[in-house]
Amino acid sequence: MDFDLTDEQRLLKDSVDRLITERYDFESRNKYRAEPEGWSRALWEQYAELGLLGLPFPESYGGFGGGPVETMIVMEAFGRGLAVEPYFATVVLGGGLIHQAGSEEQKSALLPQIASGEALLAFAHVERQSRYDLANVTTRAHRADGGWRINGEKSIVLHGDVADQLIVSARTSGSPSDRAGIGLFLVDAKDVTRRGYPLQDGLRAAEVKLDDARAEPLSNPEGALSVAEQVVDAAIGALCAEAVGVMQSMHELTLDYLKTRRQFGRPIGDFQALQHRAVDMYVALEQARSMALFATMMAAEEDPAERRRAITAAKAQIGRSGRHIGQEAIQLHGGIGMTMEYKVGHAFKRMTMIDIMFGDAGAHTEELARLGGLFGT
Amino acid sequence: MDFDLTDEQRLLKDSVDRLITERYDFESRNKYRAEPEGWSRALWEQYAELGLLGLPFPESYGGFGGGPVETMIVMEAFGRGLAVEPYFATVVLGGGLIHQAGSEEQKSALLPQIASGEALLAFAHVERQSRYDLANVTTRAHRADGGWRINGEKSIVLHGDVADQLIVSARTSGSPSDRAGIGLFLVDAKDVTRRGYPLQDGLRAAEVKLDDARAEPLSNPEGALSVAEQVVDAAIGALCAEAVGVMQSMHELTLDYLKTRRQFGRPIGDFQALQHRAVDMYVALEQARSMALFATMMAAEEDPAERRRAITAAKAQIGRSGRHIGQEAIQLHGGIGMTMEYKVGHAFKRMTMIDIMFGDAGAHTEELARLGGLFGT
Amino acid sequence: MDLNFTPEERAFREEARRFFRTEVPEKIRRKVEEGHHLSKEDIVTSQRILNARGWAVPAWPREWGGQDWSPAQMYLYQDEMQQANVPSPLPFNVSMVGPVIAEFANEEQKRRFLPATANLDIWWCQGFSEPGAGSDLASLRTSARRVGDKYIVNGQKTWTTLAQHADWIFNLVRTDPSAKKQEGISFLLIDMKTHGIKVRPIQTIDGGHEVNEVFFDDVEVPAENLVGEENKGWDYAKFLLGHERTGIARVGISKARIKRIKELAALERIGGRPLIEDQHFREKLAAVEIELKALEMTQLRVVADERKRERGKPNPASSILKLKGSVIQQLTTELLMEVVGPHAMPYQPSEEGRNEPIIGPEYATEAAPTYFNYRKVSIYGGSNEIQRNIVAKAILGL
Amino acid sequence: MDLNFTPEERAFREEARRFFRTEVPEKIRRKVEEGHHLSKEDIVTSQRILNARGWAVPAWPREWGGQDWSPAQMYLYQDEMQQANVPSPLPFNVSMVGPVIAEFANEEQKRRFLPATANLDIWWCQGFSEPGAGSDLASLRTSARRVGDKYIVNGQKTWTTLAQHADWIFNLVRTDPSAKKQEGISFLLIDMKTHGIKVRPIQTIDGGHEVNEVFFDDVEVPAENLVGEENKGWDYAKFLLGHERTGIARVGISKARIKRIKELAALERIGGRPLIEDQHFREKLAAVEIELKALEMTQLRVVADERKRERGKPNPASSILKLKGSVIQQLTTELLMEVVGPHAMPYQPSEEGRNEPIIGPEYATEAAPTYFNYRKVSIYGGSNEIQRNIVAKAILGL
């Protein structure tokens, strides 16, 4: 047990932190969001140069052989800056699926392209009725002309509006909630109809319609659910790290505000009731940070049940801490916190969306309860 | 809609409040608890003289024709004083059951005796496995020699150690959780084996063993559950009123303490963080008071489903407010609140037992959820 | 003590229910139900319908259109209005400037302003908050210098709700800069069309435009627009802030939202079953319903107590209504978010005449913006921290 | 960064687990598990077993019996001890007076006291709190007047835990009444058998007798019992209060109670099914388990950080452990109450050699007293309000 970063990790952290500090102040972020795709292609190139886009892939695929800790470092920094680039969609989810489920050929073709910034990916799994259940898939894939074709509709595909390739979950057999009979397919974005739109937090997504779209299976087309779950669990760990960055940013903004805003002749941070609430926010932040570490530690755990218990507990904690910190951050800021002109409200919205993604705190607490909890079982 | 007391109610309130103020200071209470039965026979006589023991019964049975509002007034005052006499067991539960379920003859025989202070009653319904379910009854009654006999064991019979008569729920047919086949029976205390003991809050109860005990049915021996539920619902309303008195007492003690206890050179009530917590306690108290009023209003509601919804909501609120106020009262008192030498800890324990009686806040919230909630259904 | 409504009160409730649900256009009420922003026209239309019946300003003095209702009637009126998703008559007109004019203005001003205010022929906005002041309202700095028969107003107001629709603004201004804080403040009515007034929108995190900054640059205001006495404005502001606070619990609005939550939770399916059948979800909802019922009873108690209080003296218990009411409203918006799940994510501001189809179920579009927007209810009108300070001092004596 | 335990650490955990579960008598551990009060003998027995292995005072300097363990080992030691329901070595000896003596006392005092303290041949109690002081510890008034080679001690201490068992008391006394608050305080060791000391029990709301008042009436104490320098006692007290605070989260104890809750919830039936199958109950429990896991990780982070800190300088993050740890402990006692339901009501203080049969299931008897007793964990050792003040100042810079 050792919480210290290695020299390489320290170097990585310093460079990402510097990037975010220098290039991701609130005004810059507003500029990036105003660009045509809603994020910065220039920064994306810089991420590629820094090696961030290939970070988690083996060196043989143009990557840097990083693990969950490296991803955590990057995601937490992105969280602090409320970065809007499609890193999570392309590298963590898309790259993760290719890396874990793809054939040698697919990996060799796609991972270097991701690492260099040439290819953007997106994971199309949500359907209108699916809520947070990866197994709830009605989109269907069938064989045709020696290949595969997909029919169906996918919803809220994160950064699906810009992705070059989509990874689509589709049913090859069975009925909507069966665990068996689900495949993951690579689909070229040119072969689908899509409609992009902003999400509540300023990131973007797309509705995707697949009308006999040509598809190439990743992994086993009949039984890809468990590999999808594994990648999603690791991605949730990354999302937890991002959330910690978002929370820390909200807490720091609140502290700054308490120290500088004056009312009744003194900084409002002099008021003990507000001090104690800032402390409770801090405790919630540290609890969240601890669980993000726990998720990172367990992201590569081989026993899927153990992994799931840890990930679901972490996501629940992140959701609860994030809600508490976000709501208190707005409240302690007062009116200014409610405006688009100030960063804290944007962080609150990002945090709210992170809570929803892959299941909110309530859904994960419910799942953990079903799995028997964490202790003494 | 009118929250004002009538002149008679105002008179009743004044006299009960005066009684509690004059005779139920904390030292006196300790003396009453030290008496052989754990409460004061002398005060009991005074209650009789004031008409409290016959308050809810019709005048034709030696009572005063009071309704839920009158009972609320008395119970709230008893709550403030943490009164230990068997009023709830004898008058509210016992008297209520006789009044609602008894025959003309039984009423004529027993209600005047209760009103005069001659007879003490207790309701024996809890069994080891029953938790909070009135229908979960394994104690059995059977006909014998033209009468009835009962076999079984009852647990935590409130003031069952001193009762002259027990009202026992017993099964005449069906299996343990059936709603049908439950009767209420009058049993002379001399015909049972009982073992008295103190409860956590200083009140007393008994374990009761019925070994072919002679019994006289109240109401229909095959189907008394609904009348028992009706009386228990009204009794829960009374308990809610008592709880409000207990909470108010805890809140007042805390305010006194905040105003007089000095630390760091000033009254601790000057600290804003503590002020805000005292305010949150006050809000919880007023919410509880409101729900005790609601329960009082609905105690005599004829539609049992409507009544139950209201009572169960009130009990849940009382439990939650009481827990919040009690825990905060101890916390804001610090060490002194943890000692038996100071009233607030006793109030905390009484409040904790009230929460448990007839189902804690969690159980009632669960029940209300099953019943579909309060609004828009 | 009679805790039931009288037959007359029950009849009044029925009458109100029928009126609100038949006379106010369904289209407007549906917008409220679904959490969409209302247009200026919607609000004006609705208030004029109420005013035509004499129900826009029931709490005003009888001679200016008031109804002399009992507290119970007043409660039933609000509750039924909110449950029917009828937009409340504009509070700046009805609960704020109207009562101040009726109480403190001269006859000429009353005749000039009150009927138009009741009928929303004049749309008022409130010029109280300033950037530097926040909860410390009395530290305001907008100045009004008397020159002949005019005041010259300079300064800035902020958080001015719906100033973009407003015809007039009622303003707290500093008329005596040498007096201490609460003294030297006056209550001035200003036509928004006056030269030198600029309104700048503030976009809030829900994407909406409810609030504004208002700038005054040498704005000339006729001295006849002063309400009451010069330098007594703080008294009028306190009267205004204490006036009719019982509506702030917004019990009816929370009731309507709970009804909606139950309806939508019957549509959303989780694990093959409607969410409404999920025991855990129902318990969370039940817990909020219990607090809401308690709040409703608390409100009735405060309402009943109001008869006994001096008019215009705020009942500090109304702070409880604000504290608990805001928290419950916020909880209902969280539950609504939970119901719609991932469908809350797309950002789809409601626009008249939108062309593109809705993404996801239509009922989900306003869930997140409503959740975001409702964070304000524990901030504005005296933040919950200020309410706690008030209760600590005025009720608990701390 | 390696977030897993090393093979050596895992082996140490196994070793600790085996030792605690085989060497410490089952009878004592069962009492802890079930929440019964321990006798003096139980505590002495257990500590001596640990001390025989060198595991009673692992954090002390090596020459006085310490183990030079890594923070991870220290954590594993505590965690396994708590999960095995082994009573912690007496904190007054091991974590309080022992480290102070080892750091500040003279050689003669060290030889005289440290081995006996480690082996619990001397039972120490703590004379810090006073009736008038509370959280404002430094306002203490118990005086020690130097007369020749003695101090004459007068005053009163309170909340003195287990003073009824104590052989010695370590006392903060005021030796310079003219100095200001924190100055003029000394750290004095006093034999409880000295003439003029009176111990009065304080009964707590759980019915137990854990704490006492201790009165000093012209108590003569040899000057050689002074630790360190006169009037420097406040520094030693601060050292003591900051020493080894990571154990205060008591994660292992909460883990053990959660295990017990699950076992008992499998026995209690509700609506015909074991309570543990009730989804709502399981979710409440899961929510606590999540916070507990987070706290455990937080504790590990604080532990890891300790290596980098100056020895004896308290890490303010330990306040978080106290804040969250106390709340979680209290929540587990509430859940236990919920499990046993009405069986929590009878008051049945545990007595050796009780004759009467238990009322209700035996496992339920300590549920309510434990709930009552655990209210103290957010009060003592610096109340949670004081902890918040510390974090606000020391970490947040407010």
mmCIF file of C-alpha atoms in Angstrom, chain B residues 1-6 9 69 72 251 255 258-259 269 272 274-276 278-280 282-283 286-291 293-294 296-297 312-314 316-317 320 362 365-377, chain C residues 1-6 9 72 251 255 258-259 262 279 282-284 286-301 304 307-308 317 320 323-324 328 384-389 391-392 395-398:
data_model
loop_
_atom_site.group_PDB
_atom_site.id
_atom_site.type_symbol
_atom_site.label_atom_id
_atom_site.label_comp_id
_atom_site.label_asym_id
_atom_site.label_seq_id
_atom_site.Cartn_x
_atom_site.Cartn_y
_atom_site.Cartn_z
ATOM 1 C CA MET B 1 -60.775 25.174 10.392
ATOM 2 C CA ASP B 2 -59.984 26.703 13.719
ATOM 3 C CA PHE B 3 -56.927 26.045 15.862
ATOM 4 C CA ASP B 4 -58.230 27.878 18.909
ATOM 5 C CA LEU B 5 -59.100 25.922 21.992
ATOM 6 C CA THR B 6 -62.631 26.169 23.306
ATOM 7 C CA GLN B 9 -60.242 23.008 26.436
ATOM 8 C CA VAL B 69 -58.242 17.164 21.133
ATOM 9 C CA MET B 72 -53.897 15.551 22.929
ATOM 10 C CA HIS B 251 -35.731 21.919 22.787
ATOM 11 C CA LEU B 255 -32.133 26.666 24.473
ATOM 12 C CA LEU B 258 -27.196 27.514 25.030
ATOM 13 C CA LYS B 259 -28.125 30.743 26.784
ATOM 14 C CA GLY B 269 -25.656 30.260 22.102
ATOM 15 C CA GLN B 272 -23.887 30.854 14.859
ATOM 16 C CA LEU B 274 -25.160 26.216 17.175
ATOM 17 C CA GLN B 275 -27.877 28.810 16.585
ATOM 18 C CA HIS B 276 -28.619 27.365 13.187
ATOM 19 C CA ALA B 278 -31.197 25.055 17.295
ATOM 20 C CA VAL B 279 -33.311 26.519 14.487
ATOM 21 C CA ASP B 280 -33.338 23.224 12.605
ATOM 22 C CA TYR B 282 -37.234 24.083 16.106
ATOM 23 C CA VAL B 283 -38.370 23.465 12.546
ATOM 24 C CA GLU B 286 -43.024 22.497 14.584
ATOM 25 C CA GLN B 287 -43.319 19.914 11.829
ATOM 26 C CA ALA B 288 -43.920 17.274 14.482
ATOM 27 C CA ARG B 289 -46.486 19.445 16.234
ATOM 28 C CA SER B 290 -48.275 19.904 12.947
ATOM 29 C CA MET B 291 -48.424 16.183 12.336
ATOM 30 C CA LEU B 293 -52.466 17.887 15.118
ATOM 31 C CA PHE B 294 -53.096 16.074 11.863
ATOM 32 C CA THR B 296 -55.585 14.225 16.246
ATOM 33 C CA MET B 297 -57.801 15.499 13.468
ATOM 34 C CA THR B 312 -48.785 6.335 9.802
ATOM 35 C CA ALA B 313 -47.542 9.603 8.270
ATOM 36 C CA ALA B 314 -47.784 11.311 11.643
ATOM 37 C CA ALA B 316 -43.167 8.638 10.856
ATOM 38 C CA GLN B 317 -42.770 12.396 11.215
ATOM 39 C CA ARG B 320 -37.893 11.445 12.566
ATOM 40 C CA GLY B 362 -38.740 3.637 9.060
ATOM 41 C CA THR B 365 -42.582 5.361 6.049
ATOM 42 C CA GLU B 366 -42.472 1.923 4.483
ATOM 43 C CA GLU B 367 -46.134 1.372 5.283
ATOM 44 C CA LEU B 368 -47.175 4.738 3.894
ATOM 45 C CA ALA B 369 -45.259 3.962 0.710
ATOM 46 C CA ARG B 370 -47.152 0.700 0.414
ATOM 47 C CA LEU B 371 -50.431 2.556 0.951
ATOM 48 C CA GLY B 372 -49.598 4.865 -1.969
ATOM 49 C CA GLY B 373 -48.527 7.997 -0.121
ATOM 50 C CA LEU B 374 -50.574 11.049 0.803
ATOM 51 C CA PHE B 375 -50.992 13.109 -2.331
ATOM 52 C CA GLY B 376 -52.243 12.837 -5.855
ATOM 53 C CA THR B 377 -53.337 9.234 -5.817
ATOM 54 C CA MET C 1 -60.461 23.748 18.174
ATOM 55 C CA ASP C 2 -61.912 22.304 15.036
ATOM 56 C CA LEU C 3 -59.333 20.931 12.719
ATOM 57 C CA ASN C 4 -61.707 20.314 9.840
ATOM 58 C CA PHE C 5 -62.781 22.794 7.229
ATOM 59 C CA THR C 6 -66.314 24.127 7.654
ATOM 60 C CA GLU C 9 -64.893 26.529 3.458
ATOM 61 C CA ALA C 72 -58.571 29.612 5.684
ATOM 62 C CA VAL C 251 -47.334 23.708 -0.729
ATOM 63 C CA LYS C 255 -48.365 18.816 -4.318
ATOM 64 C CA ILE C 258 -45.669 15.041 -6.534
ATOM 65 C CA LYS C 259 -48.728 14.206 -8.553
ATOM 66 C CA LYS C 262 -46.294 9.672 -9.607
ATOM 67 C CA GLN C 279 -40.607 0.117 -2.996
ATOM 68 C CA ARG C 282 -41.975 4.975 -3.148
ATOM 69 C CA GLU C 283 -40.432 5.314 0.270
ATOM 70 C CA LYS C 284 -38.279 8.219 -0.782
ATOM 71 C CA ALA C 286 -43.428 9.034 0.911
ATOM 72 C CA ALA C 287 -40.802 10.649 3.127
ATOM 73 C CA VAL C 288 -41.175 13.883 1.170
ATOM 74 C CA GLU C 289 -44.955 13.626 1.213
ATOM 75 C CA ILE C 290 -44.916 13.372 4.992
ATOM 76 C CA GLU C 291 -42.800 16.496 5.351
ATOM 77 C CA LEU C 292 -45.070 18.261 2.877
ATOM 78 C CA LYS C 293 -48.210 17.320 4.787
ATOM 79 C CA ALA C 294 -46.559 18.575 7.972
ATOM 80 C CA LEU C 295 -45.639 21.793 6.220
ATOM 81 C CA GLU C 296 -49.195 22.240 5.032
ATOM 82 C CA MET C 297 -50.431 21.907 8.608
ATOM 83 C CA THR C 298 -47.717 24.295 9.780
ATOM 84 C CA GLN C 299 -48.836 26.772 7.166
ATOM 85 C CA LEU C 300 -52.438 26.486 8.303
ATOM 86 C CA ARG C 301 -51.318 27.196 11.855
ATOM 87 C CA ALA C 304 -54.702 30.956 11.607
ATOM 88 C CA ARG C 307 -55.687 36.983 12.372
ATOM 89 C CA LYS C 308 -54.312 37.732 15.792
ATOM 90 C CA ALA C 317 -42.814 31.574 11.943
ATOM 91 C CA ILE C 320 -40.067 28.163 8.881
ATOM 92 C CA LEU C 323 -36.949 27.097 5.160
ATOM 93 C CA LYS C 324 -38.899 23.894 4.905
ATOM 94 C CA ILE C 328 -39.242 20.298 -0.068
ATOM 95 C CA ASN C 384 -32.217 30.112 4.219
ATOM 96 C CA GLU C 385 -29.196 31.205 6.240
ATOM 97 C CA ILE C 386 -30.817 34.598 6.791
ATOM 98 C CA GLN C 387 -34.074 32.849 7.725
ATOM 99 C CA ARG C 388 -32.206 30.828 10.322
ATOM 100 C CA ASN C 389 -30.696 33.996 11.734
ATOM 101 C CA VAL C 391 -35.666 32.469 13.736
ATOM 102 C CA ALA C 392 -32.689 32.232 16.102
ATOM 103 C CA ILE C 395 -38.254 33.137 18.071
ATOM 104 C CA LEU C 396 -35.520 31.393 20.024
ATOM 105 C CA GLY C 397 -34.048 34.493 21.622
ATOM 106 C CA LEU C 398 -30.488 33.462 20.845
#
